[in-house]
Amino acid sequence: MNTDPRPLYTRAADQAAALVRTVRPEQLAGPTPCDGFDVRTLLSHLVGGARRIAVVGAGGDGLAVHPFVDGVADDGWPTAYDEARAEAERAWAEDARLAAPVRVPWGEVPGRNALSGYVMESVTHTWDLWEALGRPAQLDPELAEFALSVAQVLLPEPERGDEVPFASALPAPEGAGAYVRLAAWLGREPLGGV
């Protein structure tokens, strides 16, 4: 992972933010492809993940930040996400952060690898939200290709145990697009079929 993930993180966060702004209160209890997450829980995790990677980028301990947030009003998710992602972008502004060792849930890694992992997470959860909302817009396929390449490095084995927060890989349909291949590698299936 030698790519500077910061521009990709910004693009992924922009894409997620655009979807978060479309969520209506009556959709918050709806299902998502992320096992056990309704839309509200998914939004809580998107905000929590952005806060976590902000702390990591600032040199803090990512494990000290809870990956979910509480207390956000039904109409407050866009603001909460925008604040968290802006904090993350500020925290990673210095080039030196990319080489610095940081601590994230999957171990101590160089900053660029940690931020690449959070690009993968953001892109994946954006797809989850996109599915939950009925696929309302086009998603950036380049982000999914990058996220898939990261997922295959972080989770090289298709079979995964309970300690891994992603299910075992599923087969992707022949000719599937980047998002479907990413989702399948992470054990997810589209809500409405392919």
XYZ file of C-alpha atoms in Angstrom:
194
model
C 0.000 0.000 0.000
C 2.209 2.786 -1.269
C -0.555 5.065 -2.506
C -1.230 8.265 -0.578
C -4.716 7.399 0.708
C -5.647 10.944 1.750
C -7.225 12.016 -1.569
C -9.082 8.699 -1.673
C -10.281 9.194 1.904
C -11.586 12.641 0.972
C -13.416 11.235 -2.073
C -14.826 8.362 -0.019
C -15.948 10.752 2.729
C -17.561 13.070 0.169
C -19.429 10.130 -1.332
C -20.589 8.937 2.090
C -21.622 12.455 3.129
C -23.761 12.872 0.013
C -25.693 9.714 0.914
C -25.930 10.558 4.626
C -27.606 13.854 3.689
C -30.387 11.938 1.890
C -31.400 9.722 4.829
C -34.943 10.412 6.029
C -35.977 9.704 9.651
C -38.373 6.939 8.556
C -35.399 5.080 6.989
C -33.321 4.926 10.180
C -34.763 1.592 11.347
C -34.401 -0.032 7.924
C -32.125 -3.019 7.283
C -28.663 -2.866 5.722
C -26.396 -5.567 4.261
C -24.113 -5.096 7.287
C -25.176 -7.939 9.576
C -27.010 -6.660 12.653
C -26.914 -3.000 11.587
C -29.977 -0.938 10.802
C -29.462 2.418 9.067
C -29.129 4.309 12.378
C -26.443 1.893 13.638
C -24.632 2.162 10.317
C -24.645 5.970 10.523
C -23.374 5.743 14.100
C -20.529 3.538 12.870
C -19.670 5.829 9.941
C -19.345 8.755 12.356
C -17.499 6.652 14.941
C -15.077 5.346 12.320
C -14.310 8.862 11.105
C -13.699 9.974 14.689
C -11.448 6.971 15.305
C -9.275 7.567 12.248
C -9.077 11.262 13.190
C -7.626 10.306 16.583
C -5.218 7.892 14.880
C -4.134 10.604 12.443
C -3.482 12.958 15.331
C -1.191 10.371 16.927
C -3.679 8.963 19.430
C -4.713 5.404 20.200
C -7.408 4.268 17.782
C -8.492 1.539 20.187
C -9.413 4.183 22.761
C -12.156 5.548 20.488
C -15.487 3.731 20.429
C -16.438 2.847 16.839
C -20.052 3.965 17.378
C -21.526 7.241 18.608
C -24.626 7.927 20.685
C -26.841 10.931 21.204
C -27.196 12.089 17.601
C -30.680 13.392 16.766
C -32.464 11.773 13.823
C -31.776 14.830 11.677
C -28.264 15.371 13.041
C -26.372 12.678 11.144
C -25.175 14.884 8.262
C -23.649 17.411 10.669
C -22.129 14.712 12.883
C -20.524 13.005 9.892
C -19.298 16.255 8.328
C -17.648 17.283 11.601
C -15.974 13.895 12.079
C -14.662 13.649 8.528
C -13.341 17.239 8.619
C -11.519 16.366 11.844
C -10.037 13.281 10.139
C -8.875 15.252 7.114
C -7.180 17.846 9.366
C -5.503 15.107 11.434
C -3.901 13.542 8.342
C -2.741 16.796 6.728
C 0.955 16.307 7.602
C 2.842 14.003 5.223
C 4.822 12.539 8.149
C 1.645 10.902 9.494
C 1.672 8.469 6.565
C 4.918 6.810 7.664
C 4.392 7.076 11.425
C 3.451 3.852 13.222
C -0.138 3.947 14.479
C -2.368 1.591 16.441
C -5.630 0.401 14.928
C -7.844 -2.632 15.654
C -5.836 -4.867 13.294
C -2.455 -3.980 14.825
C 0.351 -1.448 14.670
C 0.883 -0.346 11.077
C 2.234 2.648 9.148
C -0.254 5.496 8.988
C -0.848 5.095 5.241
C -1.973 1.490 5.814
C -4.304 2.528 8.613
C -5.898 5.285 6.559
C -6.173 2.922 3.564
C -8.050 0.511 5.832
C -10.465 3.257 6.758
C -10.975 4.137 3.101
C -11.982 0.498 2.651
C -14.317 0.693 5.633
C -15.882 3.972 4.509
C -16.420 2.744 0.949
C -17.878 -0.546 2.167
C -20.264 1.106 4.611
C -21.247 3.652 1.977
C -22.264 0.716 -0.224
C -24.204 -0.712 2.743
C -26.036 2.600 3.109
C -26.586 2.882 -0.647
C -28.186 -0.557 -0.646
C -30.338 0.284 2.398
C -31.594 3.478 0.738
C -32.569 1.728 -2.481
C -29.466 2.530 -4.578
C -30.323 6.216 -5.056
C -27.209 7.436 -6.916
C -24.131 6.299 -8.803
C -21.143 5.299 -6.675
C -17.526 5.918 -7.665
C -16.164 2.592 -9.008
C -12.515 3.653 -8.576
C -13.081 3.887 -4.825
C -14.468 0.350 -4.789
C -11.500 -0.974 -6.776
C -9.099 0.606 -4.277
C -11.148 -0.641 -1.311
C -11.186 -4.161 -2.755
C -7.405 -4.142 -3.207
C -7.025 -3.061 0.440
C -9.540 -5.665 1.638
C -7.641 -8.410 -0.155
C -4.421 -7.360 1.620
C -5.991 -6.945 5.072
C -8.195 -10.044 4.734
C -6.298 -12.312 2.331
C -8.043 -15.517 3.351
C -11.637 -15.961 2.187
C -12.577 -17.957 5.320
C -12.888 -15.786 8.441
C -13.571 -16.559 12.067
C -15.616 -14.771 14.703
C -12.731 -12.474 15.690
C -12.829 -10.782 12.267
C -15.546 -8.121 11.811
C -16.272 -9.326 8.269
C -17.956 -12.576 7.253
C -16.271 -15.138 5.032
C -16.060 -14.170 1.375
C -18.920 -15.050 -0.945
C -18.623 -15.722 -4.660
C -19.242 -12.644 -6.793
C -21.418 -13.128 -9.868
C -19.639 -13.333 -13.219
C -18.984 -9.828 -14.563
C -19.942 -8.136 -11.275
C -18.996 -4.506 -10.780
C -16.418 -3.329 -8.267
C -18.896 -2.710 -5.439
C -20.509 -6.131 -5.733
C -17.052 -7.763 -5.795
C -16.020 -5.731 -2.729
C -19.210 -6.623 -0.893
C -18.815 -10.301 -1.754
C -15.172 -10.352 -0.569
C -16.384 -8.923 2.744
C -19.224 -11.453 3.046
C -22.081 -9.172 2.089
C -24.940 -9.632 -0.321
C -27.029 -6.913 -1.989
C -30.418 -6.449 -0.297
C -32.316 -6.467 -3.583
C -30.251 -9.011 -5.461
C -27.559 -8.217 -7.994
